[in-house]
PDB file of C-alpha atoms and ligand atoms in Angstrom:
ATOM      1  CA  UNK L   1      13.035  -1.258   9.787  1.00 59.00           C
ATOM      2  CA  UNK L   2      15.185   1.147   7.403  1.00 67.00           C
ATOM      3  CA  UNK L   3      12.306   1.110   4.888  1.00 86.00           C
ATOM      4  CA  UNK L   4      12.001   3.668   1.769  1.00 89.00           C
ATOM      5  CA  UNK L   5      14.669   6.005   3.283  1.00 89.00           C
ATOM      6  CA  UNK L   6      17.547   5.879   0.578  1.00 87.00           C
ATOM      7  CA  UNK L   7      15.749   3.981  -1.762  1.00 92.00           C
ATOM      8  CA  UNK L   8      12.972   6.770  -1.917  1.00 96.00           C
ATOM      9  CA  UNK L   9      15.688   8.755  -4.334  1.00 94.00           C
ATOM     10  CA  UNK L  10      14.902   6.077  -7.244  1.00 96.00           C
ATOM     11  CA  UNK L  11      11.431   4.336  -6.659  1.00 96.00           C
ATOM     12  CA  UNK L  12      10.217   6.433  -9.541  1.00 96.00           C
ATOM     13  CA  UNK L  13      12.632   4.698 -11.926  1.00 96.00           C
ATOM     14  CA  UNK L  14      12.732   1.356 -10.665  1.00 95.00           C
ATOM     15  CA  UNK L  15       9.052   1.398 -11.304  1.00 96.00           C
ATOM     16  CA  UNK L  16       8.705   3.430 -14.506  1.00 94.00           C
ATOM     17  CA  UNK L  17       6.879  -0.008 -15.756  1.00 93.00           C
ATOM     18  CA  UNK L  18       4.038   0.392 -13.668  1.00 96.00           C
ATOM     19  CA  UNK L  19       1.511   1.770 -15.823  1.00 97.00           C
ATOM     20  CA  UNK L  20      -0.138   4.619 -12.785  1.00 98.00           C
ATOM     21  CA  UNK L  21      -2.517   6.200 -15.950  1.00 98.00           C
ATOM     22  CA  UNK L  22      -3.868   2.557 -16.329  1.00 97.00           C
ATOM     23  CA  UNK L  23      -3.944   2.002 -12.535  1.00 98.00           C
ATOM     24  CA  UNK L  24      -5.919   5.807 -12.117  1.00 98.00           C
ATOM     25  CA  UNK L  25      -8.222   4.277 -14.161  1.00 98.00           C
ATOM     26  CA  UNK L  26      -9.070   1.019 -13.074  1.00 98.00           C
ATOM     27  CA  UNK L  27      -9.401   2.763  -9.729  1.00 98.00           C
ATOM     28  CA  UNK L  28     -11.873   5.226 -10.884  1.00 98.00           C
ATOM     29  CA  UNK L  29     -14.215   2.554 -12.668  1.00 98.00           C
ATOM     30  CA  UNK L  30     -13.883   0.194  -9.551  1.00 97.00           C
ATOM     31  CA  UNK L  31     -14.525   3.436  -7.132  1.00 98.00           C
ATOM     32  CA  UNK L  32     -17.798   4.175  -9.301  1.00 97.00           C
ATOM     33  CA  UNK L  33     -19.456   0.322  -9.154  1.00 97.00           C
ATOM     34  CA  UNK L  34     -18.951   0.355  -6.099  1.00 97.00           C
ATOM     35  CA  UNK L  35     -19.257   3.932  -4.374  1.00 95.00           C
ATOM     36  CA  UNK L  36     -21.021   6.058  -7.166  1.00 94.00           C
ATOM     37  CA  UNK L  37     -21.284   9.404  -5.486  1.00 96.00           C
ATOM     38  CA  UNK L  38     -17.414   9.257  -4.353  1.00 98.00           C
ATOM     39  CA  UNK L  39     -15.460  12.342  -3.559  1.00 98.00           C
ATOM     40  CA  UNK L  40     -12.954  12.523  -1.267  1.00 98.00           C
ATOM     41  CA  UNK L  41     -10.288   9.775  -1.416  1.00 98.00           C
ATOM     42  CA  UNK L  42      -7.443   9.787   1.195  1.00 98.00           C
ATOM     43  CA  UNK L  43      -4.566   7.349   0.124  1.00 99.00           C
ATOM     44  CA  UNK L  44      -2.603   5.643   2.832  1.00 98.00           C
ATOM     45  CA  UNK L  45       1.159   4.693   2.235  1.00 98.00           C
ATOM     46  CA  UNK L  46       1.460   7.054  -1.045  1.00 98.00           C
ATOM     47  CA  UNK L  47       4.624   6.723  -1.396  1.00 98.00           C
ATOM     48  CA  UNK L  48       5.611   9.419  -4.436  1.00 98.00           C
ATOM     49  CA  UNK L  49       2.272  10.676  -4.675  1.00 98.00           C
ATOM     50  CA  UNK L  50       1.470   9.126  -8.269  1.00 98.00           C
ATOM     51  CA  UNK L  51      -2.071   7.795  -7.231  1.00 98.00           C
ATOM     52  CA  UNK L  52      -3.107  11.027  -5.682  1.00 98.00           C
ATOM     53  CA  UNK L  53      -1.810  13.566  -8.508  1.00 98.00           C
ATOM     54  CA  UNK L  54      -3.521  11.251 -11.390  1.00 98.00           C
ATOM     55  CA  UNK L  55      -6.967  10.336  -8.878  1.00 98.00           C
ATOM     56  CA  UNK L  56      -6.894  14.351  -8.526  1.00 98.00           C
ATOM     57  CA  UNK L  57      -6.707  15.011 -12.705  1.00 98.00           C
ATOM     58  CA  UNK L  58     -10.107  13.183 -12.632  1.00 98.00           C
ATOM     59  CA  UNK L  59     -11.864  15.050 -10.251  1.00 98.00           C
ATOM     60  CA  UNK L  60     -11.278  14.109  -7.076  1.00 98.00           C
ATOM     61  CA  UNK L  61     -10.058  15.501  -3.983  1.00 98.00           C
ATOM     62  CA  UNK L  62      -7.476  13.256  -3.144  1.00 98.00           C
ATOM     63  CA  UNK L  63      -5.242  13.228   0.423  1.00 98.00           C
ATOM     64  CA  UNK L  64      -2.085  11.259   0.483  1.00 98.00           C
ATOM     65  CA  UNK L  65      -0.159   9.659   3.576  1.00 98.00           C
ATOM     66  CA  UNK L  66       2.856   7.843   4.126  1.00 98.00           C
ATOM     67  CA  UNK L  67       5.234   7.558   7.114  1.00 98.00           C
ATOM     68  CA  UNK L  68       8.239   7.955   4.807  1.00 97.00           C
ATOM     69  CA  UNK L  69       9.379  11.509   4.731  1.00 97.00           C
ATOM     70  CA  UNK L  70      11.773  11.076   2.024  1.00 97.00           C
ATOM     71  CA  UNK L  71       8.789   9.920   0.126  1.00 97.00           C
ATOM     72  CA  UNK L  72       6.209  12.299   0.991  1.00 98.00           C
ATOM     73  CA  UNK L  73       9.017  15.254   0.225  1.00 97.00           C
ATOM     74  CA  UNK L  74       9.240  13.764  -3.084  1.00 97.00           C
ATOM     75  CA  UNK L  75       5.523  13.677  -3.764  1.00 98.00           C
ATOM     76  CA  UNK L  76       4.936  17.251  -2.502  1.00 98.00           C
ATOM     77  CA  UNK L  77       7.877  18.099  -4.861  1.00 96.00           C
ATOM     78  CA  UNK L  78       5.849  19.481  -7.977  1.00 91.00           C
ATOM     79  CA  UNK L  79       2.299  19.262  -5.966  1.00 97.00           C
ATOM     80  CA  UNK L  80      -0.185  21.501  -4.129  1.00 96.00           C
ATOM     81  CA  UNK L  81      -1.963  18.492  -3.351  1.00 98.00           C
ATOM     82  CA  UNK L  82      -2.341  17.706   0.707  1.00 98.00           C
ATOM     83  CA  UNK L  83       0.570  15.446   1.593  1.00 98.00           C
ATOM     84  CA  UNK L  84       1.366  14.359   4.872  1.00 98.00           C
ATOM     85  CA  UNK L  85       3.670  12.264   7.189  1.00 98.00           C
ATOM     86  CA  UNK L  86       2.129   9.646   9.286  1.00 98.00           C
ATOM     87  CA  UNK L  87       1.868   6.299   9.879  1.00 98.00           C
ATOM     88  CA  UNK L  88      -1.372   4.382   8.634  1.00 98.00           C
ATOM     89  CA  UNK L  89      -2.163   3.004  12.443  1.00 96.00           C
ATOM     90  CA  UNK L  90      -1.831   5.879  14.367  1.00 96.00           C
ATOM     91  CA  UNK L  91      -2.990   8.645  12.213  1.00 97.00           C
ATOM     92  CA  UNK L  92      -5.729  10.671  13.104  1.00 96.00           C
ATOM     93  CA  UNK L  93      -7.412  13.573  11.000  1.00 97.00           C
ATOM     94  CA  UNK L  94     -10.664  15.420  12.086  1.00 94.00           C
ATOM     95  CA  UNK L  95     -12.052  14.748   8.267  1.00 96.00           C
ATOM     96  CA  UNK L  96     -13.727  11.254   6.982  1.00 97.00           C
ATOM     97  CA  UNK L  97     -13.549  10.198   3.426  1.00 98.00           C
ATOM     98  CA  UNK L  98     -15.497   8.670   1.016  1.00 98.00           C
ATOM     99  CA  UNK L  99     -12.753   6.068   0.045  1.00 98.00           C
ATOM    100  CA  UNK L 100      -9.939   4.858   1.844  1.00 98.00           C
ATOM    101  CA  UNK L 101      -7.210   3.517  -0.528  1.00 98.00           C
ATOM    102  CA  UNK L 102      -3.599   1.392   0.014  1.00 98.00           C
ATOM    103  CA  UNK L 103      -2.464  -0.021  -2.639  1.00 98.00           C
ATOM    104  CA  UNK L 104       0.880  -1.611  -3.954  1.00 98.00           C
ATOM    105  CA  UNK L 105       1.165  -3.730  -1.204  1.00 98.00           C
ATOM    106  CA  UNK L 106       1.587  -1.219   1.399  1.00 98.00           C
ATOM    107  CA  UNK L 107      -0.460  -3.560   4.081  1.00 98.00           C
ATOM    108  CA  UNK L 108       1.983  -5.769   3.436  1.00 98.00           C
ATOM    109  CA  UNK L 109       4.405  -3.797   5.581  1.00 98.00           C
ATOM    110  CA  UNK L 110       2.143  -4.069   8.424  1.00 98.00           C
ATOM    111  CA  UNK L 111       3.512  -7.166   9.594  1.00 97.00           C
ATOM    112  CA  UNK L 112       2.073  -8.097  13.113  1.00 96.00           C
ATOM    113  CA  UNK L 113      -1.473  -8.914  13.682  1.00 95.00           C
ATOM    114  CA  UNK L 114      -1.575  -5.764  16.417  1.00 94.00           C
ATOM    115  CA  UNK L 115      -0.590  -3.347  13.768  1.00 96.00           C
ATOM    116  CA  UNK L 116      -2.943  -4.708  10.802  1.00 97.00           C
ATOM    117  CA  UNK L 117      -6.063  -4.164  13.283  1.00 94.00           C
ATOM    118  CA  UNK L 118      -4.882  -0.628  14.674  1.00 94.00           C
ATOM    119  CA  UNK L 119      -4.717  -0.256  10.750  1.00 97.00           C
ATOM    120  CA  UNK L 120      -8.081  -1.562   9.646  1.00 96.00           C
ATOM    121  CA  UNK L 121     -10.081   0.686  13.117  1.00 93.00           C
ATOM    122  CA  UNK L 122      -7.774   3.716  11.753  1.00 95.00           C
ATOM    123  CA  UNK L 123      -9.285   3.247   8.351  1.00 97.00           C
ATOM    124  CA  UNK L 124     -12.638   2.849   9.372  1.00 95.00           C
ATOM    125  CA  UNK L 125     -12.451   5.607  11.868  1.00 93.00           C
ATOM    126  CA  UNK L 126     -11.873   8.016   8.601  1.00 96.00           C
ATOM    127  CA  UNK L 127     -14.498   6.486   5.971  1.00 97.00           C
ATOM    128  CA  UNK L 128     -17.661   8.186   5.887  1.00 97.00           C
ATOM    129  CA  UNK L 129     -20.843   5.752   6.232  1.00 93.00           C
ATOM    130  CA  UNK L 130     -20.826   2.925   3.846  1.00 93.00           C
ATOM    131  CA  UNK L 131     -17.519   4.398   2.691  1.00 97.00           C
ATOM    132  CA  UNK L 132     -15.523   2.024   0.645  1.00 98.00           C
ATOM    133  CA  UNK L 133     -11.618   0.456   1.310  1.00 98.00           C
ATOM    134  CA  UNK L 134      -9.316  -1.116  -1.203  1.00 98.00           C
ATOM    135  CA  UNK L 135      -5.919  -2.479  -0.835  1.00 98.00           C
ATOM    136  CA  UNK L 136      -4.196  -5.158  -2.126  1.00 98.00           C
ATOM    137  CA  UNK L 137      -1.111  -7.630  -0.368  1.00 98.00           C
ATOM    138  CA  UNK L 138       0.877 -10.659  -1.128  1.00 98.00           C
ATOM    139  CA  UNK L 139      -1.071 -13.600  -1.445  1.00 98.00           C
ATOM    140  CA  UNK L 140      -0.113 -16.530   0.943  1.00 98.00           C
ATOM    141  CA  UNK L 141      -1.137 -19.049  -1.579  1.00 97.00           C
ATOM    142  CA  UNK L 142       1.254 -17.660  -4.503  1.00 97.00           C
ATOM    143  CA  UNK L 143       4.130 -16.905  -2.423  1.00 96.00           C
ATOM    144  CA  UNK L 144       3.849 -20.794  -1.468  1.00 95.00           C
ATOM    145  CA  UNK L 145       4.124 -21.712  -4.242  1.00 95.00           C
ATOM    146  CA  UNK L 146       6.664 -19.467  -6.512  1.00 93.00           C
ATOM    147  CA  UNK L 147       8.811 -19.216  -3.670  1.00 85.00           C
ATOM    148  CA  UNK L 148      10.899 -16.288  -3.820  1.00 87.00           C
ATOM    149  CA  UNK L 149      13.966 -15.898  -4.926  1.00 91.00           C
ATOM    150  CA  UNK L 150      17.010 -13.620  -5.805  1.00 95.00           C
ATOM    151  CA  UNK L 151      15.907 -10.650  -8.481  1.00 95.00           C
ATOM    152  CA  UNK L 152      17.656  -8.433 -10.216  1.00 97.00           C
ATOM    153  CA  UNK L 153      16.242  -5.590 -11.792  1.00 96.00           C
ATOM    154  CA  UNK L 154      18.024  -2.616 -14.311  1.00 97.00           C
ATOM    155  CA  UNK L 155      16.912   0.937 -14.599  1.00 96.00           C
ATOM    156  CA  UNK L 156      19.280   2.586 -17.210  1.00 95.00           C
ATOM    157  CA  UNK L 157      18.596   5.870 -18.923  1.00 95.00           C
ATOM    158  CA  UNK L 158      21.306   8.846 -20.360  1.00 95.00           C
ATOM    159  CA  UNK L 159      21.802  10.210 -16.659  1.00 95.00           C
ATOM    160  CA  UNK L 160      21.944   6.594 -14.416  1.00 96.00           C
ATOM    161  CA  UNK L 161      22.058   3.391 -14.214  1.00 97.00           C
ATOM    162  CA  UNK L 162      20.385   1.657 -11.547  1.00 97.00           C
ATOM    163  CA  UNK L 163      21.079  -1.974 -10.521  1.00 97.00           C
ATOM    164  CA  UNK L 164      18.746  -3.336  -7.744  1.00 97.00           C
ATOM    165  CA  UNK L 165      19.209  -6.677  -6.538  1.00 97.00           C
ATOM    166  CA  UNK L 166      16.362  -8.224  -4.048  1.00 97.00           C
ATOM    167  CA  UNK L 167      17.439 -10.627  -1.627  1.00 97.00           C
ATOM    168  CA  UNK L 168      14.627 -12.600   0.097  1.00 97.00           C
ATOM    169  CA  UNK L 169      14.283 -14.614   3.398  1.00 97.00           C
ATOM    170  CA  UNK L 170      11.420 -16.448   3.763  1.00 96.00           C
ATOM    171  CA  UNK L 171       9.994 -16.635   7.830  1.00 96.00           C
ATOM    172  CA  UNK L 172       7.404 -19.369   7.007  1.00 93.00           C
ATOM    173  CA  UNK L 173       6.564 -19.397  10.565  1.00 95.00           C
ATOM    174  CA  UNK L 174       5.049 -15.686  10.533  1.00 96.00           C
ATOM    175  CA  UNK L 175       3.941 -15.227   7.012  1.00 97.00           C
ATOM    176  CA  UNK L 176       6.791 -13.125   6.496  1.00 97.00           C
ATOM    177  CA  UNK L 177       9.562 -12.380   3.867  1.00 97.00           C
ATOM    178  CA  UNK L 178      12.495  -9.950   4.638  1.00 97.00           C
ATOM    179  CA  UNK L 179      13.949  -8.870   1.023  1.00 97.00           C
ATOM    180  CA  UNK L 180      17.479  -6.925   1.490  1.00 96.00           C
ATOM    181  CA  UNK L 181      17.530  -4.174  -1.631  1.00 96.00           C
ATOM    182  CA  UNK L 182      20.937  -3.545  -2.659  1.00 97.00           C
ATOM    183  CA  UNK L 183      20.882  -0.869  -4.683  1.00 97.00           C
ATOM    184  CA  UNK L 184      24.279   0.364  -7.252  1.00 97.00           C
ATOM    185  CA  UNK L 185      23.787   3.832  -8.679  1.00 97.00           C
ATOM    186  CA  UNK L 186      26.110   4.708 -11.305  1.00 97.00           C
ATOM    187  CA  UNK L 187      26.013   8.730 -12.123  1.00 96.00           C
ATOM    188  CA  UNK L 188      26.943   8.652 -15.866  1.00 95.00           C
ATOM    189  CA  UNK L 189      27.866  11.596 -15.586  1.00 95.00           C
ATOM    190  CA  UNK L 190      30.330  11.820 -13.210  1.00 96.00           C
ATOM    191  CA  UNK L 191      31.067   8.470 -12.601  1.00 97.00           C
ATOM    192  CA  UNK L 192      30.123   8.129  -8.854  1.00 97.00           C
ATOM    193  CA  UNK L 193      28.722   5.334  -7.657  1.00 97.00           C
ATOM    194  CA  UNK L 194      26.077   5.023  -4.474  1.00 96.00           C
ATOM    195  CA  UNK L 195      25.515   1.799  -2.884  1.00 97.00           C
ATOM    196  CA  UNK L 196      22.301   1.557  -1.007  1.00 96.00           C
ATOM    197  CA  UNK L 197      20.874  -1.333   0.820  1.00 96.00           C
ATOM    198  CA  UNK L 198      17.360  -1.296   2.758  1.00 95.00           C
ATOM    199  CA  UNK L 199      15.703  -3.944   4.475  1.00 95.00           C
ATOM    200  CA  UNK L 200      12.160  -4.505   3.459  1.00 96.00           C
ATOM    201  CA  UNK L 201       9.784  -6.432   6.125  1.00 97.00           C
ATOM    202  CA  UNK L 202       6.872  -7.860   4.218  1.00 98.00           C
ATOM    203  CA  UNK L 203       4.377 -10.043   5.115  1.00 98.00           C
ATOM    204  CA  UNK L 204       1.720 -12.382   2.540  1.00 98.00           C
ATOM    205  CA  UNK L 205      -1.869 -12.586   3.854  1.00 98.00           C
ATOM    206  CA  UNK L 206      -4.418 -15.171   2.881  1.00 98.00           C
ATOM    207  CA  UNK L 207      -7.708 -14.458   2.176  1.00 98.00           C
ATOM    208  CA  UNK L 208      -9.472 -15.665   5.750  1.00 98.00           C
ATOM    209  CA  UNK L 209      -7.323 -13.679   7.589  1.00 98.00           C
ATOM    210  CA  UNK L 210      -8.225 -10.586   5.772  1.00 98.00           C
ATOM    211  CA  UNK L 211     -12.051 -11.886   6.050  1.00 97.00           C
ATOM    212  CA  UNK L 212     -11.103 -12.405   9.688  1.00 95.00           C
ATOM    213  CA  UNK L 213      -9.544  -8.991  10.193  1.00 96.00           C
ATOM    214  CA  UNK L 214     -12.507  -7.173   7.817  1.00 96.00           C
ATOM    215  CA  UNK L 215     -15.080  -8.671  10.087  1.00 92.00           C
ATOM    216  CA  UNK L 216     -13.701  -7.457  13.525  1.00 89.00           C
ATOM    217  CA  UNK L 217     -12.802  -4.225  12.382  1.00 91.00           C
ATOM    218  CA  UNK L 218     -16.434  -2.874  10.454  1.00 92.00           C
ATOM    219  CA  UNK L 219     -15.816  -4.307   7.258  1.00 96.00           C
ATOM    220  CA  UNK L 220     -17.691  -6.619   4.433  1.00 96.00           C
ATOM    221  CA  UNK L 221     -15.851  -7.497   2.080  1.00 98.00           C
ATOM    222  CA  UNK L 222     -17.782  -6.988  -1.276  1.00 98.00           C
ATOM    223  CA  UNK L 223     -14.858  -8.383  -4.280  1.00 98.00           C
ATOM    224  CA  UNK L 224     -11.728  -9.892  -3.895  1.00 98.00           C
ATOM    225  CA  UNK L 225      -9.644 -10.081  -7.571  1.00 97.00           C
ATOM    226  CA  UNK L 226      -6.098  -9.338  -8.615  1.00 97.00           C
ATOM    227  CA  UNK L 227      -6.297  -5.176  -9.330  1.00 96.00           C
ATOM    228  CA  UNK L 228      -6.220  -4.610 -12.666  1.00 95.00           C
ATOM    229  CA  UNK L 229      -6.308  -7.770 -14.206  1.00 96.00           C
ATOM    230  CA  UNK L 230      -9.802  -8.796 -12.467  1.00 95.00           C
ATOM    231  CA  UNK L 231      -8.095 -12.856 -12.185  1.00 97.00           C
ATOM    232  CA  UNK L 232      -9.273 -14.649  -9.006  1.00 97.00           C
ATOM    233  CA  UNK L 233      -6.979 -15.332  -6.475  1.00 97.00           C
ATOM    234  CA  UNK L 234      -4.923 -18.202  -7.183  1.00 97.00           C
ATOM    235  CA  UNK L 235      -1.116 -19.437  -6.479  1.00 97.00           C
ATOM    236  CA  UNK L 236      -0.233 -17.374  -9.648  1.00 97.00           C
ATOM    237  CA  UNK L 237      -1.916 -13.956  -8.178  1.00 97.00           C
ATOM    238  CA  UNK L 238       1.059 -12.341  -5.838  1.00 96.00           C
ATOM    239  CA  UNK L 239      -1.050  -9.154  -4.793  1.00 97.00           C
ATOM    240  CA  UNK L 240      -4.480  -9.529  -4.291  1.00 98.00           C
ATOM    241  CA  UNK L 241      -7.129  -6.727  -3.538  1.00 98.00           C
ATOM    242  CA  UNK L 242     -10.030  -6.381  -1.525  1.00 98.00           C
ATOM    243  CA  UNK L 243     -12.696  -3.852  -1.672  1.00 98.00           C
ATOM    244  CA  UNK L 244     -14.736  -3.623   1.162  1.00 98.00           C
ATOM    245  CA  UNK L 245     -17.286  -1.332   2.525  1.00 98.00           C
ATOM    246  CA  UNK L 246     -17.482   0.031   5.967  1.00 97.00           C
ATOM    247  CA  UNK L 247     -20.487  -1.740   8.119  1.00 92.00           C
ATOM    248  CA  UNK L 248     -23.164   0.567   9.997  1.00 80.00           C
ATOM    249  CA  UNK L 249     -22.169   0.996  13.618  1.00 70.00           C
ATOM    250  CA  UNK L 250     -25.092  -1.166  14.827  1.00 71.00           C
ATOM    251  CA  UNK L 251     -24.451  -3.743  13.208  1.00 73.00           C
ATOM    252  CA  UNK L 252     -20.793  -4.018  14.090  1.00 73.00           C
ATOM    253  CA  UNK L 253     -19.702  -6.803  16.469  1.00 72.00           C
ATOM    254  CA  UNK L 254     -19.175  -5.702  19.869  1.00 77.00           C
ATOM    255  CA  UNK L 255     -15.826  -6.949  20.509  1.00 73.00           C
ATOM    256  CA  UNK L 256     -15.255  -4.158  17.811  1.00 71.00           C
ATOM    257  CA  UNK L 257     -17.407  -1.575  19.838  1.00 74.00           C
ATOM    258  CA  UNK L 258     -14.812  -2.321  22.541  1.00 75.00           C
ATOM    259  CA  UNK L 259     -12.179  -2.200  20.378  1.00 70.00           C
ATOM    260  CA  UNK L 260     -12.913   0.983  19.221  1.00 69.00           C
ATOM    261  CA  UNK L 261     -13.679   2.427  22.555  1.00 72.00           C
ATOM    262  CA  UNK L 262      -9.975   1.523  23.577  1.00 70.00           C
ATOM    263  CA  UNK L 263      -8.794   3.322  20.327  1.00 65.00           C
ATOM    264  CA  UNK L 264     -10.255   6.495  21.298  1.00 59.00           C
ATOM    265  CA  UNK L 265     -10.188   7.098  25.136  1.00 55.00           C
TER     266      UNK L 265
HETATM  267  C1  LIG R 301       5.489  -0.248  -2.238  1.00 86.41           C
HETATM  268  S1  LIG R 301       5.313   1.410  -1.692  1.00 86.41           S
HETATM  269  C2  LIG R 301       3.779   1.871  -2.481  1.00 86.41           C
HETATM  270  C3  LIG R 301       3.681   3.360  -2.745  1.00 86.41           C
HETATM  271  C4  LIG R 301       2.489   3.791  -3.592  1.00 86.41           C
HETATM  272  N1  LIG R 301       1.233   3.386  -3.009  1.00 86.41           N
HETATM  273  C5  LIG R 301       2.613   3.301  -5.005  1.00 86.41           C
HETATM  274  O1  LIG R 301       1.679   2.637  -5.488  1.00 86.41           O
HETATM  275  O2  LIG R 301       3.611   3.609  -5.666  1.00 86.41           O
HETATM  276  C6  LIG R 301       4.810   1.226  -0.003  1.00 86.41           C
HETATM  277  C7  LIG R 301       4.645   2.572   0.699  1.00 86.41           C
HETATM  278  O3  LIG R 301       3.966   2.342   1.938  1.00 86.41           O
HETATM  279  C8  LIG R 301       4.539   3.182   2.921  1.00 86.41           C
HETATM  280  N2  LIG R 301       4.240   2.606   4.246  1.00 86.41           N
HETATM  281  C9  LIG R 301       4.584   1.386   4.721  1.00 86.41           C
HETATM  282  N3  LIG R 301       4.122   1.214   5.969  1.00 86.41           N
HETATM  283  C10 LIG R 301       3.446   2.353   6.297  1.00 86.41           C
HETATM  284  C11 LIG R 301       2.756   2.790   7.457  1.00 86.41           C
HETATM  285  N4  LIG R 301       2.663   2.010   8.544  1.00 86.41           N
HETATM  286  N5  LIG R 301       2.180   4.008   7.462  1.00 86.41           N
HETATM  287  C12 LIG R 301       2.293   4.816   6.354  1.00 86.41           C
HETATM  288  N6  LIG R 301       2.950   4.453   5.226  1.00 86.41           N
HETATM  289  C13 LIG R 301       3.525   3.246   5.184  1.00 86.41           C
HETATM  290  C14 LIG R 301       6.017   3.209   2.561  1.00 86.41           C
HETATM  291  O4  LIG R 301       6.692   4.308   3.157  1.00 86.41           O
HETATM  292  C15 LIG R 301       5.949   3.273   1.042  1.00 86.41           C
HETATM  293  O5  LIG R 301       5.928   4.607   0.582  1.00 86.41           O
END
């Protein structure tokens, strides 16, 4: 899957609506009710860093990953923050953290049930003791019901103008949606045009199946609300977030035990 190669170049604009001060914020007050003595924060499918740099202004010491180079160049761009290239399931650092954070849907583009687990042992693997881990996906029950459909979106400033339009095929079989970006760049400037298209696989989750996947992989699951807003989930919530907290060893399942002994050796 071509995924945030191209399209890396202008993620910044196309989501210069998304309020990351406001986001940094809600992050740090949920981080604190939940894990008061929080530190270290590694955050897993960065993208252009924005989470980490504005986490980092308020004290913490923030690590950022992605499997996206084009991203993670982009985020190390102005930064002396740690960056680095890897992909969320297969990952493996010799530090733990206090908080393990994905978030703007980025377990969304774990798509197969094999990948979401390697992803949920990989995350407990690095969380300290009763360290905590938030992300948020697409909410089965909302994309049911506002099926989706053909958007286009407009990014214009004195430089560009940026025209993405977002193509979506619903596979209602596997909980997924494939939405084709095509991208138009106009260069004011110079008048050149790019044309860009990436394929985006994404798949919605309901909220058993995360329960299901928390509770084989070390998790509880202590809140479950849209971010930000704090609105249950409903068929009008399209990303929902869990926070969860990693479970002593004892008392984890064995079928994890054995998992994880697999995952190691
Ligand atoms: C929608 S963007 C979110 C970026 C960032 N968290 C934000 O809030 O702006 C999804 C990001 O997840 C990354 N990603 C998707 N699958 C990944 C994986 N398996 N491992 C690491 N990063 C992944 C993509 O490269 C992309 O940067």
């Amino acid at each position: 899957m071509n995924s945030f190669k191209s399209y890396s170049k202008y993620y910044d604009y196309l989501y210069q609506d998304k309020d990351y001060n406001a986001e940094a914020d809600f992050l740090v007050n949920l981080i604190k009710k939940y894990q008061k003595n929080a530190v270290t924060i590694i955050d897993l499918g960065c993208g252009t860093g924005k989470h980490v740099k504005l986490l980092a202004k308020r004290g913490f010491k923030v690590t950022g990953l992605d499997k996206s180079k084009e991203m993670i160049a982009i985020a190390k761009k102005d930064s002396d923050l740690e960056f680095i290239l890897g992909d969320i399931a297969t990952f493996k650092l010799k530090k733990r953290f206090d908080v393990v954070l994905s978030i703007f849907h980025v377990f969304s583009y774990l798509t197969t049930n094999e990948k979401v687990i390697k992803s949920f042992l990989n995350a407990n693997l690095h969380l300290e003791e009763k360290g905590i881990f938030i992300i948020d996906v697409w909410h089965t029950p909302a994309v049911h019901s506002q099926i989706p459909e053909i958007r286009v979106k407009v990014f214009e400033n004195e430089k560009l103008k940026i025209v993405r339009y977002a193509d979506p095929d619903v596979d209602s079989l596997n909980n997924t949606v494939d939405v084709k970006y095509q991208l138009n760049v106009l260069d004011k400037e110079t008048l050149v045009e790019e044309n860009i298209t990436e394929n985006h696989h994404i798949r919605h989750f309901s909220k058993p199946e995360i329960e299901l996947f928390a509770k084989y992989t070390g998790f509880k699951i202590l809140h479950t609300q849209e971010l930000l807003t704090g609105n249950s989930p409903s068929e009008q919530t399209w990303g929902v977030g869990y926070i969860m907290q990693k479970v002593p060893l004892l008392a984890m399942p064995f079928s994890f035990l054995m998992e994880l002994s697999t995952f190691y050796f």
